[in-house]
Coordinates of C-alpha atoms in Angstrom, one line a residue:
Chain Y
X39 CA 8.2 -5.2 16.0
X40 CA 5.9 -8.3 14.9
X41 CA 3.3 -7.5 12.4
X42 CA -0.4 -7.3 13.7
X43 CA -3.1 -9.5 11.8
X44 CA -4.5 -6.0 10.7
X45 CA -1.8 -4.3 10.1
X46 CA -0.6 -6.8 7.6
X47 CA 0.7 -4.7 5.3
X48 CA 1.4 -6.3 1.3
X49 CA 4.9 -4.2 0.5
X50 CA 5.5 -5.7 -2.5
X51 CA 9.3 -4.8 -4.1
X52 CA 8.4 -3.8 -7.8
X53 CA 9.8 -5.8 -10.4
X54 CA 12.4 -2.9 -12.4
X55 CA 10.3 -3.0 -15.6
X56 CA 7.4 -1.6 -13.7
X57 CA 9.0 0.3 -11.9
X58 CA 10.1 1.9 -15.2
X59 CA 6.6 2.1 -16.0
X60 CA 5.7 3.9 -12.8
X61 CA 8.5 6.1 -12.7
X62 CA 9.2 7.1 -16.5
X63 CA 8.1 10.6 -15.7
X64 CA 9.9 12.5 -12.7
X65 CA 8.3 11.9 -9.6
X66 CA 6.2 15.5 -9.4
X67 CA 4.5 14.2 -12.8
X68 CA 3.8 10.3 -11.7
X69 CA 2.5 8.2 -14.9
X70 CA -1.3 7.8 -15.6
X71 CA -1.5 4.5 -15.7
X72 CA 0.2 1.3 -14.2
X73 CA 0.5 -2.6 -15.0
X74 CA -0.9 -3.7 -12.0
X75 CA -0.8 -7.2 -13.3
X76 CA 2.7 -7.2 -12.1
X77 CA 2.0 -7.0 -8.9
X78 CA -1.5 -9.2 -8.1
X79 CA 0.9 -12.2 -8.9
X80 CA 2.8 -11.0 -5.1
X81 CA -0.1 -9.9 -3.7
X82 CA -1.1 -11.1 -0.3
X83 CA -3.0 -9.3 2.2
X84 CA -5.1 -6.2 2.7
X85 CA -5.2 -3.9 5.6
X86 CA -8.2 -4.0 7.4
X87 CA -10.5 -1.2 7.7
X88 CA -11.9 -0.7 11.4
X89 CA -15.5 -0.6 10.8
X90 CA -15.8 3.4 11.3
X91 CA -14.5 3.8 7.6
X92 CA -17.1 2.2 6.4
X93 CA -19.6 3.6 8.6
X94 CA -18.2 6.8 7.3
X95 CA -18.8 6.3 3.7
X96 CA -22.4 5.0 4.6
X97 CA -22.9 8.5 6.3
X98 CA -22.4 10.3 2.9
X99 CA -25.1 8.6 1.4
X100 CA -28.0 9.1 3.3
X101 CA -29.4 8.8 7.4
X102 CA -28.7 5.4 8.4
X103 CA -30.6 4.7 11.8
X104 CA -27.4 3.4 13.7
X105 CA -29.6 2.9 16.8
X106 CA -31.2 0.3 15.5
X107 CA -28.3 -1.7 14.5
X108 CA -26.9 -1.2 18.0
X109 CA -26.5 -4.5 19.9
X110 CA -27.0 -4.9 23.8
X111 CA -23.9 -5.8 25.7
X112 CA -23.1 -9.7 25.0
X113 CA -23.4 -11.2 28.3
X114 CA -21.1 -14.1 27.5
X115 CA -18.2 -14.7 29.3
X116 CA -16.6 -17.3 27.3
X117 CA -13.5 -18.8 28.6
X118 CA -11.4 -20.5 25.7
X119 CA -8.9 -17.6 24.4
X120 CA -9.7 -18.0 21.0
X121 CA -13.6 -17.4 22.2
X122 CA -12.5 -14.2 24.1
X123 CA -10.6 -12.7 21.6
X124 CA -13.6 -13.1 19.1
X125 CA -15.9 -11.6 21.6
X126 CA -13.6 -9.0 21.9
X127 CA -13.6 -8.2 18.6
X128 CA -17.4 -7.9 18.2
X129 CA -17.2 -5.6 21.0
X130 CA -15.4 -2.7 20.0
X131 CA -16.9 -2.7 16.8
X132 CA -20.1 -2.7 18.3
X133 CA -18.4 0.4 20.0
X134 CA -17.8 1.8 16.7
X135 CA -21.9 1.5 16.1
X136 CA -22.5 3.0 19.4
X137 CA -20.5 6.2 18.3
X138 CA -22.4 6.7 15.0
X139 CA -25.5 6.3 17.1
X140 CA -24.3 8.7 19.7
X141 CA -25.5 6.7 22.4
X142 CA -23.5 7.3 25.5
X143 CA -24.7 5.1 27.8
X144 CA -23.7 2.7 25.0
X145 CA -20.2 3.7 24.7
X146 CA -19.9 3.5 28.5
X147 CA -20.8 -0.3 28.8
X148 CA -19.1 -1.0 25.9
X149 CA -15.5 0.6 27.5
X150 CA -16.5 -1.8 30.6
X151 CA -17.1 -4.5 28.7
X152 CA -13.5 -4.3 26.7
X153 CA -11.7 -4.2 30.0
X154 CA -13.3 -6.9 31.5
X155 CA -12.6 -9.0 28.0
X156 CA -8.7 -7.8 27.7
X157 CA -8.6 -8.6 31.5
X158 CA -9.6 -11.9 30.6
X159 CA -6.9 -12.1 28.0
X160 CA -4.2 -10.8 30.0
X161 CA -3.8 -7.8 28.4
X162 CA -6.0 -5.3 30.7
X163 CA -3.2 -2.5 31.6
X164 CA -2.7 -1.7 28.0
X165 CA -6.5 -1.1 27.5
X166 CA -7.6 1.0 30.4
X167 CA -6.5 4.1 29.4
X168 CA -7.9 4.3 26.3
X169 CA -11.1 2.9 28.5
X170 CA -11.1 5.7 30.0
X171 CA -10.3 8.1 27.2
X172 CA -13.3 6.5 25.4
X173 CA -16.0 7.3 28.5
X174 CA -15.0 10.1 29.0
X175 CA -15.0 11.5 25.2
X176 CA -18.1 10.0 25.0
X177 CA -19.8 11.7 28.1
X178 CA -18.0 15.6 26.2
X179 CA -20.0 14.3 23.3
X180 CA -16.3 14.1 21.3
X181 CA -17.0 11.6 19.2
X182 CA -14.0 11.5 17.1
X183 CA -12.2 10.9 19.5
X184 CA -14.2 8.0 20.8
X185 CA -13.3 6.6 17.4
X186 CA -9.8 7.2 17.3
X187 CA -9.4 5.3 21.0
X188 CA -11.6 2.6 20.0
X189 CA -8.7 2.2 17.5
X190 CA -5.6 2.4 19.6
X191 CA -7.7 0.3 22.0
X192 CA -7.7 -2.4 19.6
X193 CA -4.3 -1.7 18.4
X194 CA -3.4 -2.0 21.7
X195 CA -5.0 -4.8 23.3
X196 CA -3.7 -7.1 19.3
X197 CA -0.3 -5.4 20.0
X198 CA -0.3 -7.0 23.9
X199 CA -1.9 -10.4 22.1
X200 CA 0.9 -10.6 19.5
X201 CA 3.5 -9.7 22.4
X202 CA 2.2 -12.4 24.2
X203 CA 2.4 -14.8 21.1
X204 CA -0.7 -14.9 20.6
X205 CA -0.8 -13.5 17.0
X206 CA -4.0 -16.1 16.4
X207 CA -6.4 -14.5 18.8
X208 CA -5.1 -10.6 17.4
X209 CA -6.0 -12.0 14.3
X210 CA -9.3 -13.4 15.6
X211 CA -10.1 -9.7 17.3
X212 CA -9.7 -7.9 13.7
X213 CA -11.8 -10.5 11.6
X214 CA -14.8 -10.7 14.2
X215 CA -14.3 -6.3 14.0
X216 CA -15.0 -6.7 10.7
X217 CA -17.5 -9.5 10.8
X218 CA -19.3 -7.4 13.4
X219 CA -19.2 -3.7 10.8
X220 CA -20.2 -6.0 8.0
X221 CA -23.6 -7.4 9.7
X222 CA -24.4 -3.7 10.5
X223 CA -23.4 -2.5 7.2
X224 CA -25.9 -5.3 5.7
X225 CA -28.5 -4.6 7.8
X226 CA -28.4 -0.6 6.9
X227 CA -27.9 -1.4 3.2
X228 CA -30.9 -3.6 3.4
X229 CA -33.1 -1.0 5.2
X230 CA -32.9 1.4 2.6
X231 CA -31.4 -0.5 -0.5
X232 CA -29.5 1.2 -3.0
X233 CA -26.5 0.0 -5.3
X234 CA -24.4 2.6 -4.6
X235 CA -24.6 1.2 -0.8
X236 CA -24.3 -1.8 -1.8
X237 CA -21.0 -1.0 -3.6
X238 CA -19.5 -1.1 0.0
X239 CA -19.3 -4.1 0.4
X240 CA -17.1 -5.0 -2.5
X241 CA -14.1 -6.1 -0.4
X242 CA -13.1 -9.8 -1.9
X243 CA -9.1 -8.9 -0.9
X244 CA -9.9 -8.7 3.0
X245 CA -11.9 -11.9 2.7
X246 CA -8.8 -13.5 0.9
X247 CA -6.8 -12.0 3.3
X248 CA -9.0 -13.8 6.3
X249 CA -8.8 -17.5 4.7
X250 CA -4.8 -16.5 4.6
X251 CA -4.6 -16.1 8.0
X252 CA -6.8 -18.5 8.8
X253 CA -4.6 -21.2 7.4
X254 CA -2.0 -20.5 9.2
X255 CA -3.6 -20.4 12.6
X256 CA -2.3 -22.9 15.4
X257 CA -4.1 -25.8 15.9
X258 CA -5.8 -24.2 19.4
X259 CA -7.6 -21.4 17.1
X260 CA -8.0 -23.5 14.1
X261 CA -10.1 -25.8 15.5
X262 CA -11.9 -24.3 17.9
X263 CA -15.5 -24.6 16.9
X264 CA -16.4 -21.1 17.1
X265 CA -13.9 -20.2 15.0
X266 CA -14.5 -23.0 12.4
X267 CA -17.8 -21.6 12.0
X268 CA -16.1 -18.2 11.8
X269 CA -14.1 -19.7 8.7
X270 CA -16.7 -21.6 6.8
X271 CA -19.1 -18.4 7.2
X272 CA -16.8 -16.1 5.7
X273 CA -16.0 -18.5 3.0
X274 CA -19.5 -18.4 2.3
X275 CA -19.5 -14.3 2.3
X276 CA -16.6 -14.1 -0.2
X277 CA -18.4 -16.5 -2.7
X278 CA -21.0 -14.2 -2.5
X279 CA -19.2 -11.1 -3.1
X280 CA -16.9 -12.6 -5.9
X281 CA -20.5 -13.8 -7.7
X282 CA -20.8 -9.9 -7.9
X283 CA -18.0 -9.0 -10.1
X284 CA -17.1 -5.5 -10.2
X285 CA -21.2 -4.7 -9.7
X286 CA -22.6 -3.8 -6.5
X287 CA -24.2 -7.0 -5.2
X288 CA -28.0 -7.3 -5.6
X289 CA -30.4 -6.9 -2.5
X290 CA -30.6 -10.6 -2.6
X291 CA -26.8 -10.9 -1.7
X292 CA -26.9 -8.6 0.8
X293 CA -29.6 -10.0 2.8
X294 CA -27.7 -13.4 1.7
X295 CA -24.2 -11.8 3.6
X296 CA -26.6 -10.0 6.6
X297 CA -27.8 -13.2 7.4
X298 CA -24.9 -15.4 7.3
X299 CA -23.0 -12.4 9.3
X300 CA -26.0 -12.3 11.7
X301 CA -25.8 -16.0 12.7
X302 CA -22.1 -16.3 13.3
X303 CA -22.3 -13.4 15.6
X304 CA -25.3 -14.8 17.6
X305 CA -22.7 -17.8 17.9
X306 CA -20.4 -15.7 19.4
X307 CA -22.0 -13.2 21.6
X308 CA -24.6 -15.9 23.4
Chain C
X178 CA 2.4 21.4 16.5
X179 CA 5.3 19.6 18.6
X180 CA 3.4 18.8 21.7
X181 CA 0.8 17.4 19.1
X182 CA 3.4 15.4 16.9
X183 CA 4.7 14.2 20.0
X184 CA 1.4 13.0 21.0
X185 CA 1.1 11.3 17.6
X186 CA 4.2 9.5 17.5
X187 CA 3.4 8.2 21.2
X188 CA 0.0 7.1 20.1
X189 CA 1.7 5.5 17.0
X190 CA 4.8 4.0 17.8
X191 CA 4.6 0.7 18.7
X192 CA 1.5 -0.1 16.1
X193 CA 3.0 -0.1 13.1
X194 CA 4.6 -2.3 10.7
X195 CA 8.6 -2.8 10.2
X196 CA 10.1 -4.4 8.1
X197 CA 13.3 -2.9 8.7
X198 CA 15.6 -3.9 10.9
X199 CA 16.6 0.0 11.8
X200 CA 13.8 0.3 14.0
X201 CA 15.0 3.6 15.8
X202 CA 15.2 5.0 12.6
X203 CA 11.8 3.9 11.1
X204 CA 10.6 5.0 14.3
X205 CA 11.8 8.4 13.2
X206 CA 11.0 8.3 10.0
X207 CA 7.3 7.7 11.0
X208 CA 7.4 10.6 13.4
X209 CA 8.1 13.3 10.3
X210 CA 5.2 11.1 8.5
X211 CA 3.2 11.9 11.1
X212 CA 4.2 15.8 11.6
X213 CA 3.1 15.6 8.0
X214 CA -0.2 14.6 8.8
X215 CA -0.9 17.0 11.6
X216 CA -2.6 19.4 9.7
X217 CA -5.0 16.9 8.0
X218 CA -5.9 15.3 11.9
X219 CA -6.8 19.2 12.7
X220 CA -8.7 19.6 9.5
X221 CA -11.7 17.0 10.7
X222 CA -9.5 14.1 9.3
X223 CA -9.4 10.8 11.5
X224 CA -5.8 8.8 11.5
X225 CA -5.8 5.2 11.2
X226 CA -3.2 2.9 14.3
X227 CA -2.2 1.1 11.1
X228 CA 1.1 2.3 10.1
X229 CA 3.7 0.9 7.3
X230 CA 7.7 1.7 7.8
X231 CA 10.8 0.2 6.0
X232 CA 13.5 1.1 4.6
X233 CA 14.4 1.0 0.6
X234 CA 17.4 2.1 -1.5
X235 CA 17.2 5.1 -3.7
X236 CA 15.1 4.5 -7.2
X237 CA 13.5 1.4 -5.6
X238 CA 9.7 1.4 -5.1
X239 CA 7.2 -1.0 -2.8
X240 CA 3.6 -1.0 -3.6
X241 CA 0.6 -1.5 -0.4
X242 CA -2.6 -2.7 -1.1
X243 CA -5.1 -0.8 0.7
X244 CA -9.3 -1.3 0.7
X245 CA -10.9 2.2 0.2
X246 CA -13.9 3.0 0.6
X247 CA -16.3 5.0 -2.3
X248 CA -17.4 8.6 -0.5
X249 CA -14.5 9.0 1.4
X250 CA -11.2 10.9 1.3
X251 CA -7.9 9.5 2.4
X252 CA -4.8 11.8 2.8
X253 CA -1.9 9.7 3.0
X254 CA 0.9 10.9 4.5
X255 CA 5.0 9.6 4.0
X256 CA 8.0 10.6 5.9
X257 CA 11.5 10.3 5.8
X258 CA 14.4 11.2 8.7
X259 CA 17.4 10.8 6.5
X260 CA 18.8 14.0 5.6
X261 CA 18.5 15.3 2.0
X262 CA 16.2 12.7 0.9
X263 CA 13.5 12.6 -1.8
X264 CA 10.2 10.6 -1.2
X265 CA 7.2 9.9 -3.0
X266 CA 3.8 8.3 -2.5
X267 CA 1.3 8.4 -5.5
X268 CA -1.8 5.7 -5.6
X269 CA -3.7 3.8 -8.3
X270 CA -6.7 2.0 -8.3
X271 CA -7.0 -1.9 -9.2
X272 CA -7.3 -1.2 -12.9
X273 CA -3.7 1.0 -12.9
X274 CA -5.0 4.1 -13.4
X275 CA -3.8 7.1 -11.2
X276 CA -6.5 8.3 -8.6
X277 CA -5.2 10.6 -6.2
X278 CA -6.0 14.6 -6.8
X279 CA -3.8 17.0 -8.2
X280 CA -3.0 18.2 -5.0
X281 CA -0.1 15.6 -3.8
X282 CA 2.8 17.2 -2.8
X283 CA 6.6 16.2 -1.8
X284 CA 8.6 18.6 0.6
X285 CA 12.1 18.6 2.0
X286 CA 13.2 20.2 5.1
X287 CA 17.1 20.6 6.8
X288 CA 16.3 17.1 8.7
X289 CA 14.2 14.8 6.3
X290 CA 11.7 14.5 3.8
X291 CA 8.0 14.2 3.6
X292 CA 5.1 13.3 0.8
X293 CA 1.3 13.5 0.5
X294 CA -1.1 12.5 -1.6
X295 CA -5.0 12.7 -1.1
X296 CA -7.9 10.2 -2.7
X297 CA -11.5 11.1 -2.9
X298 CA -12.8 7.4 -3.4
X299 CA -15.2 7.3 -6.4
X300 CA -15.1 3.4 -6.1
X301 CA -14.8 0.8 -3.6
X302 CA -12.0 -1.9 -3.8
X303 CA -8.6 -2.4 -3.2
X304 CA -5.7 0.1 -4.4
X305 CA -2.4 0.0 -4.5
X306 CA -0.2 3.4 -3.0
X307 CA 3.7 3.7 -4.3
X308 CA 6.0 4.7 -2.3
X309 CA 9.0 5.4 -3.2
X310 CA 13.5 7.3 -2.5
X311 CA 13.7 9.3 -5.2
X312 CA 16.8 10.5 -4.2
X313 CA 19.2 10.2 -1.5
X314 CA 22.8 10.0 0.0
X315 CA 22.4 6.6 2.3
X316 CA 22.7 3.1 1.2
X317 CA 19.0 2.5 2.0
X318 CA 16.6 5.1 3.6
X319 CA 14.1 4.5 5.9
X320 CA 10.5 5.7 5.6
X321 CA 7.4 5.9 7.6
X322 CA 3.7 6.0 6.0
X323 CA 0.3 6.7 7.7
X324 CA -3.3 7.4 6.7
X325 CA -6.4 9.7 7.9
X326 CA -10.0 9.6 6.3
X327 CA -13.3 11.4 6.7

């Protein structure tokens, strides 16, 4: 099975001196403490969260008004792949905002909408069961559920993409996912600023992991505009979270991020 | 608890990561990781699509860099098909230092071999989880490795 641009998992073999480190002590008593500088030399790419994670931690600190970061449906119907597969990606994550927000109606346009997108991208049969799943979990008011097939929904439609050879545009889906959390996350930490929320956004290794997978795009994604924007606005989002260290990023920087985030999704959705 | 592992392993298979070329048998070895994780899913926890498999030899180790997220609490969940094997997952944070609770446990049953080991985040950033064969009879053993949060 091919690897999928968020499932990119970094298994990095251990050279045998650390793992001596690691391992000293048997493994029901693992050691304390690790050289980790043994393995950020091999280190490549992240995971990437689905936006719901983050949403979740955001939860614990307070009543973020999702409903207010909740976007209408794009109306664009872009027709280059690479376009698609963005918009696609802004979409279910705008599903995972619509869930927090328990907005039904939401979830229900947004389940059309993803169809109508993976139809577009060849890939509609593997969808349209979690489609479904997701409307009809949304209308029982089973919202966990509507988060878990938001999930295999992307996971299928990137699976069908990288089937399909078209590992670029499953890439493309999970990157505008996250681009599309990260706005929302701004614009909550923003409405109620606190450091602690802020803290969030301390992801520099999914940013790396982006300009990674960037590079190594074909030349049909690479340079299409949209996603050139895409790429020079998320280059501009990691220099911003790098300038904050370890610290949670001031509400300057976050307003900086929510704004840069804001535009490239206006690009994409209009 | 089949019906509902089966339901798992349908949902999962096909998602994940592998690196080995044993497919069938990571496939399998996922499935048990997933068993594993049942009783977190029914606890209010939400599992993740993304999925890691491989297979290693015994004593060897791979590390997986993983963003977490401060506030929230991760079980991860490690499985094993290969009869009489030992696994292991433990996870440290980006300074080395050991973060998962006390709580982490390994298990061997007649048909394979499972591990657990659950994070409350205290900070956000990148971590790296450990998995590795303690102990076992094949040449290299494959293993499957998912994750819930809530």
């Amino acid at each position: 099975m091919n690897k999928r641009p968020w499932q990119i998992h970094t298994t990095l073999p251990l050279a045998a001196a650390l793992l001596a480190g690691v391992f000293a002590v048997s493994a029901q008593q693992p050691a304390q403490k690790i050289d980790v500088s043994k393995l950020s030399y091999a280190q490549s790419e992240v995971v990437i969260p689905n936006p719901s994670e983050v949403f979740a931690a955001l939860d614990k600190m307070g009543s973020p008004n999702w409903s207010k970061v909740l976007n209408p449906p794009s109306k664009n119907k872009p027709i280059h792949p690479p376009e698609i597969a963005m918009l696609l990606g802004t979409v279910i994550a705008n599903g995972f905002v619509a869930v927090e927000a328990k907005d039904k109606g939401a979830v229900d346009e947004i389940g059309r909408k993803v169809i109508e997108l993976a139809d577009s991208l060849g890939v509609r049969e593997e969808v349209i069961r979690h489609s479904n799943a997701i409307t009809n979990a949304a209308k029982d008011g089973e919202w966990n559920t509507v988060r878990t097939e938001l999930d295999k929904a992307k996971s299928s439609v990137t699976g069908a993409m990288e089937k399909l050879r078209s590992r670029d545009n499953s890439q493309l889906i999970s990157i505008t996912g996250w681009l599309r959390g990260t706005q929302a996350l701004t614009s909550l930490i923003m409405a109620d600023y606190k450091p602690e929320r802020a803290e969030l956004l301390h992801q520099p290794d999914i940013l790396a992991t982006f300009e990674k997978q960037f590079e190594t795009m074909g030349k049909g994604a690479k340079e299409n505009k949209r996603v050139v924007e895409l790429r020079e606005g998320l280059k501009k989002v990691k220099t911003i979270i790098l300038s904050g260290g370890t610290e949670p990023l001031s509400e300057k920087s976050v307003g900086e991020i929510n704004a840069i985030t804001t535009e490239l999704l206006k690009a994409i959705e209009h | 608890m089949k019906n509902f592992t089966r339901l798992l392993v349908a949902a999962a298979l096909g998602l994940g990561l592998f690196v080995s070329p044993a497919r069938a048998t990571v496939d399998d070895a996922l499935s048990f990781a997933l068993e594993a994780m049942g009783k977190y899913i029914k606890g209010g926890y939400t599992l993740r699509e993304d999925t890691w498999g491989g297979d290693l030899p015994e004593k060897e180790a791979k590390a997986i860099s993983h963003q977490l997220f401060k506030g929230n609490d991760y079980w991860f969940c490690m499985g094993s098909d290969v009869n009489g094997s030992k696994i292991s997952i433990h996870v440290y944070d980006s300074d080395g230092n050991l973060v998962e609770e006390s709580n982490s446990w390994q298990d061997q049953k007649a048909d394979g071999s499972y591990a657990g080991a659950e994070v409350k985040c205290k900070r956000t950033g990148t971590y790296f989880l450990i998995v590795k064969i303690e102990k076992s009879s094949e040449e290299r053993t494959s293993w499957g490795l998912v994750y819930s949060y809530k």
